[in-house]
Amino acid sequence: MQKLNFPQYSFRFKSSENKTLVFDEIRKKFVVLTPEEWVRLHVVQFLLQGKNYPKSLINVEKQLKLNKTTKRYDIVVFNNDGSIFLIVECKAPSIPISQITFDQIARYNLALNASFLMVSNGLEHYYCQMDYENERYIFLKDIPNYK
């Protein structure tokens, strides 16, 4: 897999039916290693090791109802009270981050009301804080560490 713009993390791999699987410690199972999954696993490690978010507050690949359609978010980090702190949208490294990506995460956020958004293709990372009062995002250099 491609080297990403994250620190080096260690992962558990195995092969099954000519596919490489990697262990997702949030979902507690092996999943097929795709370029997007590679990014998602790195973002999870960034949140756990780099930002000190507890594993118990991180959720990966869950369904979301949006205007009568079912979507799947990549990563959500909850606050202790159950509200949503952060939504992360992951793309494969070959997918450039564009306005379409931001539109996608903004649609998800209509249902989730997160305080922060993160978009990453593993090479580029964008962080935003929501300003609901003025209906805009404020771009940040990083997301806050867990407090």
mmCIF file of N, CA, C and O in Angstrom, residues 28-106:
data_model
loop_
_atom_site.group_PDB
_atom_site.id
_atom_site.type_symbol
_atom_site.label_atom_id
_atom_site.label_comp_id
_atom_site.label_asym_id
_atom_site.label_seq_id
_atom_site.Cartn_x
_atom_site.Cartn_y
_atom_site.Cartn_z
ATOM 1 N N LYS A 28 -13.253 -4.363 15.429
ATOM 2 C CA LYS A 28 -12.787 -5.630 15.998
ATOM 3 C C LYS A 28 -12.939 -6.790 15.017
ATOM 4 O O LYS A 28 -13.412 -7.867 15.372
ATOM 5 N N LYS A 29 -12.519 -6.547 13.773
ATOM 6 C CA LYS A 29 -12.561 -7.617 12.768
ATOM 7 C C LYS A 29 -11.600 -7.284 11.639
ATOM 8 O O LYS A 29 -11.194 -6.134 11.463
ATOM 9 N N PHE A 30 -11.251 -8.324 10.870
ATOM 10 C CA PHE A 30 -10.443 -8.122 9.675
ATOM 11 C C PHE A 30 -11.346 -7.653 8.542
ATOM 12 O O PHE A 30 -12.461 -8.162 8.377
ATOM 13 N N VAL A 31 -10.870 -6.663 7.785
ATOM 14 C CA VAL A 31 -11.614 -6.129 6.639
ATOM 15 C C VAL A 31 -10.693 -6.147 5.420
ATOM 16 O O VAL A 31 -9.463 -6.153 5.561
ATOM 17 N N VAL A 32 -11.290 -6.164 4.239
ATOM 18 C CA VAL A 32 -10.504 -6.172 3.004
ATOM 19 C C VAL A 32 -9.719 -4.869 2.913
ATOM 20 O O VAL A 32 -10.269 -3.783 3.123
ATOM 21 N N LEU A 33 -8.449 -4.996 2.602
ATOM 22 C CA LEU A 33 -7.590 -3.820 2.485
ATOM 23 C C LEU A 33 -7.764 -3.181 1.109
ATOM 24 O O LEU A 33 -7.335 -3.723 0.102
ATOM 25 N N THR A 34 -8.450 -2.043 1.093
ATOM 26 C CA THR A 34 -8.612 -1.242 -0.121
ATOM 27 C C THR A 34 -7.860 0.068 0.109
ATOM 28 O O THR A 34 -7.516 0.392 1.258
ATOM 29 N N PRO A 35 -7.611 0.846 -0.936
ATOM 30 C CA PRO A 35 -6.935 2.137 -0.718
ATOM 31 C C PRO A 35 -7.693 3.049 0.260
ATOM 32 O O PRO A 35 -7.082 3.686 1.118
ATOM 33 N N GLU A 36 -9.030 3.083 0.177
ATOM 34 C CA GLU A 36 -9.796 3.915 1.121
ATOM 35 C C GLU A 36 -9.701 3.368 2.537
ATOM 36 O O GLU A 36 -9.579 4.126 3.504
ATOM 37 N N GLU A 37 -9.738 2.056 2.677
ATOM 38 C CA GLU A 37 -9.620 1.436 4.011
ATOM 39 C C GLU A 37 -8.255 1.753 4.617
ATOM 40 O O GLU A 37 -8.141 2.001 5.815
ATOM 41 N N TRP A 38 -7.221 1.757 3.799
ATOM 42 C CA TRP A 38 -5.866 2.097 4.250
ATOM 43 C C TRP A 38 -5.851 3.510 4.848
ATOM 44 O O TRP A 38 -5.261 3.751 5.907
ATOM 45 N N VAL A 39 -6.527 4.438 4.189
ATOM 46 C CA VAL A 39 -6.624 5.812 4.702
ATOM 47 C C VAL A 39 -7.427 5.821 6.003
ATOM 48 O O VAL A 39 -7.023 6.425 7.001
ATOM 49 N N ARG A 40 -8.577 5.130 6.008
ATOM 50 C CA ARG A 40 -9.442 5.108 7.196
ATOM 51 C C ARG A 40 -8.684 4.561 8.416
ATOM 52 O O ARG A 40 -8.754 5.130 9.502
ATOM 53 N N LEU A 41 -7.937 3.484 8.240
ATOM 54 C CA LEU A 41 -7.172 2.909 9.353
ATOM 55 C C LEU A 41 -6.114 3.875 9.870
ATOM 56 O O LEU A 41 -5.880 3.957 11.075
ATOM 57 N N HIS A 42 -5.481 4.605 8.976
ATOM 58 C CA HIS A 42 -4.486 5.599 9.394
ATOM 59 C C HIS A 42 -5.146 6.755 10.149
ATOM 60 O O HIS A 42 -4.605 7.239 11.143
ATOM 61 N N VAL A 43 -6.311 7.188 9.678
ATOM 62 C CA VAL A 43 -7.007 8.273 10.384
ATOM 63 C C VAL A 43 -7.390 7.811 11.790
ATOM 64 O O VAL A 43 -7.220 8.557 12.760
ATOM 65 N N VAL A 44 -7.874 6.586 11.923
ATOM 66 C CA VAL A 44 -8.231 6.064 13.250
ATOM 67 C C VAL A 44 -7.008 6.074 14.162
ATOM 68 O O VAL A 44 -7.086 6.519 15.319
ATOM 69 N N GLN A 45 -5.857 5.622 13.663
ATOM 70 C CA GLN A 45 -4.637 5.628 14.484
ATOM 71 C C GLN A 45 -4.201 7.056 14.823
ATOM 72 O O GLN A 45 -3.735 7.319 15.933
ATOM 73 N N PHE A 46 -4.369 7.970 13.877
ATOM 74 C CA PHE A 46 -4.079 9.384 14.126
ATOM 75 C C PHE A 46 -4.951 9.902 15.275
ATOM 76 O O PHE A 46 -4.470 10.600 16.171
ATOM 77 N N LEU A 47 -6.235 9.539 15.273
ATOM 78 C CA LEU A 47 -7.143 9.982 16.335
ATOM 79 C C LEU A 47 -6.793 9.344 17.681
ATOM 80 O O LEU A 47 -6.805 10.007 18.713
ATOM 81 N N LEU A 48 -6.450 8.047 17.654
ATOM 82 C CA LEU A 48 -6.118 7.327 18.888
ATOM 83 C C LEU A 48 -4.752 7.732 19.439
ATOM 84 O O LEU A 48 -4.632 8.101 20.608
ATOM 85 N N GLN A 49 -3.740 7.655 18.595
ATOM 86 C CA GLN A 49 -2.357 7.862 19.063
ATOM 87 C C GLN A 49 -1.932 9.323 19.015
ATOM 88 O O GLN A 49 -1.230 9.792 19.901
ATOM 89 N N GLY A 50 -2.356 10.031 17.972
ATOM 90 C CA GLY A 50 -1.921 11.416 17.806
ATOM 91 C C GLY A 50 -2.753 12.417 18.578
ATOM 92 O O GLY A 50 -2.247 13.437 19.042
ATOM 93 N N LYS A 51 -4.050 12.124 18.707
ATOM 94 C CA LYS A 51 -4.964 13.078 19.346
ATOM 95 C C LYS A 51 -5.536 12.568 20.669
ATOM 96 O O LYS A 51 -6.310 13.268 21.321
ATOM 97 N N ASN A 52 -5.197 11.330 21.029
ATOM 98 C CA ASN A 52 -5.594 10.731 22.314
ATOM 99 C C ASN A 52 -7.094 10.554 22.523
ATOM 100 O O ASN A 52 -7.577 10.576 23.652
ATOM 101 N N TYR A 53 -7.852 10.378 21.437
ATOM 102 C CA TYR A 53 -9.285 10.111 21.580
ATOM 103 C C TYR A 53 -9.468 8.677 22.058
ATOM 104 O O TYR A 53 -8.803 7.764 21.562
ATOM 105 N N PRO A 54 -10.359 8.452 23.019
ATOM 106 C CA PRO A 54 -10.596 7.086 23.490
ATOM 107 C C PRO A 54 -11.265 6.238 22.398
ATOM 108 O O PRO A 54 -12.157 6.717 21.691
ATOM 109 N N LYS A 55 -10.832 4.997 22.308
ATOM 110 C CA LYS A 55 -11.391 4.060 21.334
ATOM 111 C C LYS A 55 -12.914 3.950 21.493
ATOM 112 O O LYS A 55 -13.639 3.813 20.522
ATOM 113 N N SER A 56 -13.389 4.056 22.735
ATOM 114 C CA SER A 56 -14.821 3.898 23.022
ATOM 115 C C SER A 56 -15.679 5.012 22.409
ATOM 116 O O SER A 56 -16.894 4.862 22.270
ATOM 117 N N LEU A 57 -15.061 6.143 22.037
ATOM 118 C CA LEU A 57 -15.820 7.273 21.459
ATOM 119 C C LEU A 57 -15.760 7.305 19.932
ATOM 120 O O LEU A 57 -16.339 8.184 19.306
ATOM 121 N N ILE A 58 -15.057 6.329 19.324
ATOM 122 C CA ILE A 58 -14.876 6.316 17.865
ATOM 123 C C ILE A 58 -15.754 5.237 17.246
ATOM 124 O O ILE A 58 -15.810 4.116 17.733
ATOM 125 N N ASN A 59 -16.433 5.615 16.179
ATOM 126 C CA ASN A 59 -17.313 4.713 15.452
ATOM 127 C C ASN A 59 -16.900 4.731 13.989
ATOM 128 O O ASN A 59 -16.590 5.792 13.447
ATOM 129 N N VAL A 60 -16.900 3.565 13.335
ATOM 130 C CA VAL A 60 -16.432 3.454 11.954
ATOM 131 C C VAL A 60 -17.498 2.792 11.084
ATOM 132 O O VAL A 60 -18.101 1.791 11.496
ATOM 133 N N GLU A 61 -17.729 3.365 9.884
ATOM 134 C CA GLU A 61 -18.568 2.746 8.859
ATOM 135 C C GLU A 61 -19.951 2.352 9.361
ATOM 136 O O GLU A 61 -20.318 1.189 9.348
ATOM 137 N N LYS A 62 -20.720 3.340 9.781
ATOM 138 C CA LYS A 62 -22.087 3.074 10.218
ATOM 139 C C LYS A 62 -23.064 3.739 9.256
ATOM 140 O O LYS A 62 -22.748 4.728 8.596
ATOM 141 N N GLN A 63 -24.278 3.185 9.218
ATOM 142 C CA GLN A 63 -25.292 3.740 8.331
ATOM 143 C C GLN A 63 -25.889 5.009 8.907
ATOM 144 O O GLN A 63 -25.937 5.208 10.114
ATOM 145 N N LEU A 64 -26.376 5.823 7.980
ATOM 146 C CA LEU A 64 -26.941 7.120 8.312
ATOM 147 C C LEU A 64 -28.105 7.343 7.358
ATOM 148 O O LEU A 64 -27.969 7.102 6.153
ATOM 149 N N LYS A 65 -29.251 7.753 7.874
ATOM 150 C CA LYS A 65 -30.405 8.062 7.026
ATOM 151 C C LYS A 65 -30.340 9.538 6.647
ATOM 152 O O LYS A 65 -30.200 10.400 7.501
ATOM 153 N N LEU A 66 -30.437 9.787 5.346
ATOM 154 C CA LEU A 66 -30.326 11.153 4.843
ATOM 155 C C LEU A 66 -31.328 11.338 3.721
ATOM 156 O O LEU A 66 -31.183 10.720 2.661
ATOM 157 N N ASN A 67 -32.352 12.144 3.964
ATOM 158 C CA ASN A 67 -33.394 12.398 2.952
ATOM 159 C C ASN A 67 -33.907 11.099 2.326
ATOM 160 O O ASN A 67 -33.900 10.930 1.118
ATOM 161 N N LYS A 68 -34.300 10.178 3.167
ATOM 162 C CA LYS A 68 -34.872 8.896 2.737
ATOM 163 C C LYS A 68 -33.890 7.981 2.016
ATOM 164 O O LYS A 68 -34.288 7.016 1.394
ATOM 165 N N THR A 69 -32.601 8.311 2.034
ATOM 166 C CA THR A 69 -31.592 7.415 1.468
ATOM 167 C C THR A 69 -30.664 6.974 2.600
ATOM 168 O O THR A 69 -30.526 7.662 3.604
ATOM 169 N N THR A 70 -30.041 5.838 2.410
ATOM 170 C CA THR A 70 -29.104 5.328 3.399
ATOM 171 C C THR A 70 -27.684 5.565 2.902
ATOM 172 O O THR A 70 -27.347 5.205 1.781
ATOM 173 N N LYS A 71 -26.893 6.215 3.720
ATOM 174 C CA LYS A 71 -25.489 6.490 3.425
ATOM 175 C C LYS A 71 -24.654 5.845 4.527
ATOM 176 O O LYS A 71 -25.173 5.397 5.531
ATOM 177 N N ARG A 72 -23.339 5.826 4.336
ATOM 178 C CA ARG A 72 -22.421 5.323 5.359
ATOM 179 C C ARG A 72 -21.349 6.370 5.616
ATOM 180 O O ARG A 72 -20.694 6.806 4.685
ATOM 181 N N TYR A 73 -21.209 6.751 6.865
ATOM 182 C CA TYR A 73 -20.090 7.650 7.170
ATOM 183 C C TYR A 73 -18.852 6.815 7.442
ATOM 184 O O TYR A 73 -18.931 5.641 7.788
ATOM 185 N N ASP A 74 -17.686 7.422 7.257
ATOM 186 C CA ASP A 74 -16.428 6.712 7.470
ATOM 187 C C ASP A 74 -16.084 6.623 8.953
ATOM 188 O O ASP A 74 -15.917 5.537 9.488
ATOM 189 N N ILE A 75 -15.946 7.775 9.602
ATOM 190 C CA ILE A 75 -15.557 7.803 11.020
ATOM 191 C C ILE A 75 -16.333 8.916 11.716
ATOM 192 O O ILE A 75 -16.450 10.022 11.179
ATOM 193 N N VAL A 76 -16.819 8.607 12.902
ATOM 194 C CA VAL A 76 -17.428 9.615 13.771
ATOM 195 C C VAL A 76 -16.778 9.490 15.140
ATOM 196 O O VAL A 76 -16.548 8.383 15.621
ATOM 197 N N VAL A 77 -16.487 10.638 15.743
ATOM 198 C CA VAL A 77 -15.997 10.680 17.119
ATOM 199 C C VAL A 77 -17.070 11.378 17.948
ATOM 200 O O VAL A 77 -17.512 12.483 17.601
ATOM 201 N N PHE A 78 -17.489 10.706 19.010
ATOM 202 C CA PHE A 78 -18.536 11.237 19.879
ATOM 203 C C PHE A 78 -17.941 12.019 21.037
ATOM 204 O O PHE A 78 -16.791 11.782 21.442
ATOM 205 N N ASN A 79 -18.734 12.933 21.575
ATOM 206 C CA ASN A 79 -18.441 13.548 22.867
ATOM 207 C C ASN A 79 -18.917 12.572 23.938
ATOM 208 O O ASN A 79 -19.700 11.655 23.656
ATOM 209 N N ASN A 80 -18.519 12.805 25.171
ATOM 210 C CA ASN A 80 -18.952 11.931 26.267
ATOM 211 C C ASN A 80 -20.461 11.915 26.456
ATOM 212 O O ASN A 80 -21.014 10.937 26.942
ATOM 213 N N ASP A 81 -21.149 12.997 26.072
ATOM 214 C CA ASP A 81 -22.609 13.060 26.242
ATOM 215 C C ASP A 81 -23.370 12.422 25.073
ATOM 216 O O ASP A 81 -24.595 12.465 25.027
ATOM 217 N N GLY A 82 -22.634 11.849 24.107
ATOM 218 C CA GLY A 82 -23.293 11.188 22.977
ATOM 219 C C GLY A 82 -23.482 12.079 21.760
ATOM 220 O O GLY A 82 -23.826 11.594 20.691
ATOM 221 N N SER A 83 -23.262 13.383 21.915
ATOM 222 C CA SER A 83 -23.321 14.267 20.750
ATOM 223 C C SER A 83 -22.084 14.021 19.889
ATOM 224 O O SER A 83 -21.124 13.386 20.333
ATOM 225 N N ILE A 84 -22.102 14.507 18.673
ATOM 226 C CA ILE A 84 -21.012 14.210 17.744
ATOM 227 C C ILE A 84 -19.994 15.343 17.714
ATOM 228 O O ILE A 84 -20.326 16.493 17.465
ATOM 229 N N PHE A 85 -18.763 14.973 17.985
ATOM 230 C CA PHE A 85 -17.649 15.914 18.008
ATOM 231 C C PHE A 85 -17.068 16.098 16.610
ATOM 232 O O PHE A 85 -16.827 17.216 16.161
ATOM 233 N N LEU A 86 -16.841 14.976 15.890
ATOM 234 C CA LEU A 86 -16.100 15.018 14.633
ATOM 235 C C LEU A 86 -16.653 13.997 13.654
ATOM 236 O O LEU A 86 -16.938 12.868 14.042
ATOM 237 N N ILE A 87 -16.778 14.406 12.394
ATOM 238 C CA ILE A 87 -17.061 13.478 11.296
ATOM 239 C C ILE A 87 -15.835 13.498 10.391
ATOM 240 O O ILE A 87 -15.301 14.568 10.093
ATOM 241 N N VAL A 88 -15.413 12.303 9.944
ATOM 242 C CA VAL A 88 -14.284 12.204 9.027
ATOM 243 C C VAL A 88 -14.750 11.517 7.750
ATOM 244 O O VAL A 88 -15.381 10.458 7.809
ATOM 245 N N GLU A 89 -14.443 12.109 6.623
ATOM 246 C CA GLU A 89 -14.689 11.505 5.309
ATOM 247 C C GLU A 89 -13.337 11.118 4.732
ATOM 248 O O GLU A 89 -12.449 11.953 4.601
ATOM 249 N N CYS A 90 -13.190 9.836 4.420
ATOM 250 C CA CYS A 90 -11.935 9.324 3.868
ATOM 251 C C CYS A 90 -12.112 8.991 2.393
ATOM 252 O O CYS A 90 -13.131 8.420 2.005
ATOM 253 N N LYS A 91 -11.115 9.304 1.632
ATOM 254 C CA LYS A 91 -11.067 8.964 0.208
ATOM 255 C C LYS A 91 -9.767 8.219 -0.062
ATOM 256 O O LYS A 91 -8.793 8.372 0.668
ATOM 257 N N ALA A 92 -9.751 7.445 -1.112
ATOM 258 C CA ALA A 92 -8.516 6.783 -1.529
ATOM 259 C C ALA A 92 -7.499 7.840 -1.943
ATOM 260 O O ALA A 92 -7.881 8.936 -2.390
ATOM 261 N N PRO A 93 -6.205 7.538 -1.814
ATOM 262 C CA PRO A 93 -5.181 8.516 -2.185
ATOM 263 C C PRO A 93 -5.284 9.001 -3.637
ATOM 264 O O PRO A 93 -4.896 10.132 -3.943
ATOM 265 N N SER A 94 -5.831 8.180 -4.507
ATOM 266 C CA SER A 94 -5.953 8.571 -5.919
ATOM 267 C C SER A 94 -7.102 9.544 -6.175
ATOM 268 O O SER A 94 -7.218 10.102 -7.260
ATOM 269 N N ILE A 95 -7.953 9.759 -5.177
ATOM 270 C CA ILE A 95 -9.112 10.656 -5.321
ATOM 271 C C ILE A 95 -8.730 12.037 -4.779
ATOM 272 O O ILE A 95 -8.459 12.177 -3.587
ATOM 273 N N PRO A 96 -8.702 13.045 -5.638
ATOM 274 C CA PRO A 96 -8.379 14.382 -5.120
ATOM 275 C C PRO A 96 -9.508 14.911 -4.233
ATOM 276 O O PRO A 96 -10.675 14.624 -4.479
ATOM 277 N N ILE A 97 -9.143 15.666 -3.219
ATOM 278 C CA ILE A 97 -10.136 16.315 -2.365
ATOM 279 C C ILE A 97 -10.676 17.512 -3.143
ATOM 280 O O ILE A 97 -9.916 18.364 -3.597
ATOM 281 N N SER A 98 -11.997 17.556 -3.288
ATOM 282 C CA SER A 98 -12.611 18.618 -4.093
ATOM 283 C C SER A 98 -13.845 19.165 -3.374
ATOM 284 O O SER A 98 -14.209 18.689 -2.294
ATOM 285 N N GLN A 99 -14.494 20.108 -4.015
ATOM 286 C CA GLN A 99 -15.732 20.662 -3.464
ATOM 287 C C GLN A 99 -16.779 19.563 -3.298
ATOM 288 O O GLN A 99 -17.561 19.577 -2.353
ATOM 289 N N ILE A 100 -16.772 18.574 -4.175
ATOM 290 C CA ILE A 100 -17.723 17.462 -4.093
ATOM 291 C C ILE A 100 -17.548 16.719 -2.762
ATOM 292 O O ILE A 100 -18.526 16.336 -2.115
ATOM 293 N N THR A 101 -16.300 16.542 -2.337
ATOM 294 C CA THR A 101 -16.017 15.871 -1.069
ATOM 295 C C THR A 101 -16.573 16.685 0.094
ATOM 296 O O THR A 101 -17.189 16.131 1.011
ATOM 297 N N PHE A 102 -16.375 17.994 0.052
ATOM 298 C CA PHE A 102 -16.892 18.855 1.116
ATOM 299 C C PHE A 102 -18.419 18.878 1.100
ATOM 300 O O PHE A 102 -19.056 18.896 2.154
ATOM 301 N N ASP A 103 -19.016 18.849 -0.099
ATOM 302 C CA ASP A 103 -20.481 18.805 -0.189
ATOM 303 C C ASP A 103 -21.003 17.516 0.443
ATOM 304 O O ASP A 103 -22.025 17.522 1.134
ATOM 305 N N GLN A 104 -20.300 16.417 0.218
ATOM 306 C CA GLN A 104 -20.705 15.126 0.777
ATOM 307 C C GLN A 104 -20.686 15.164 2.312
ATOM 308 O O GLN A 104 -21.666 14.796 2.958
ATOM 309 N N ILE A 105 -19.600 15.631 2.893
ATOM 310 C CA ILE A 105 -19.508 15.649 4.357
ATOM 311 C C ILE A 105 -20.478 16.681 4.941
ATOM 312 O O ILE A 105 -21.044 16.473 6.010
ATOM 313 N N ALA A 106 -20.726 17.769 4.215
ATOM 314 C CA ALA A 106 -21.693 18.774 4.677
ATOM 315 C C ALA A 106 -23.103 18.182 4.710
ATOM 316 O O ALA A 106 -23.869 18.438 5.643
#
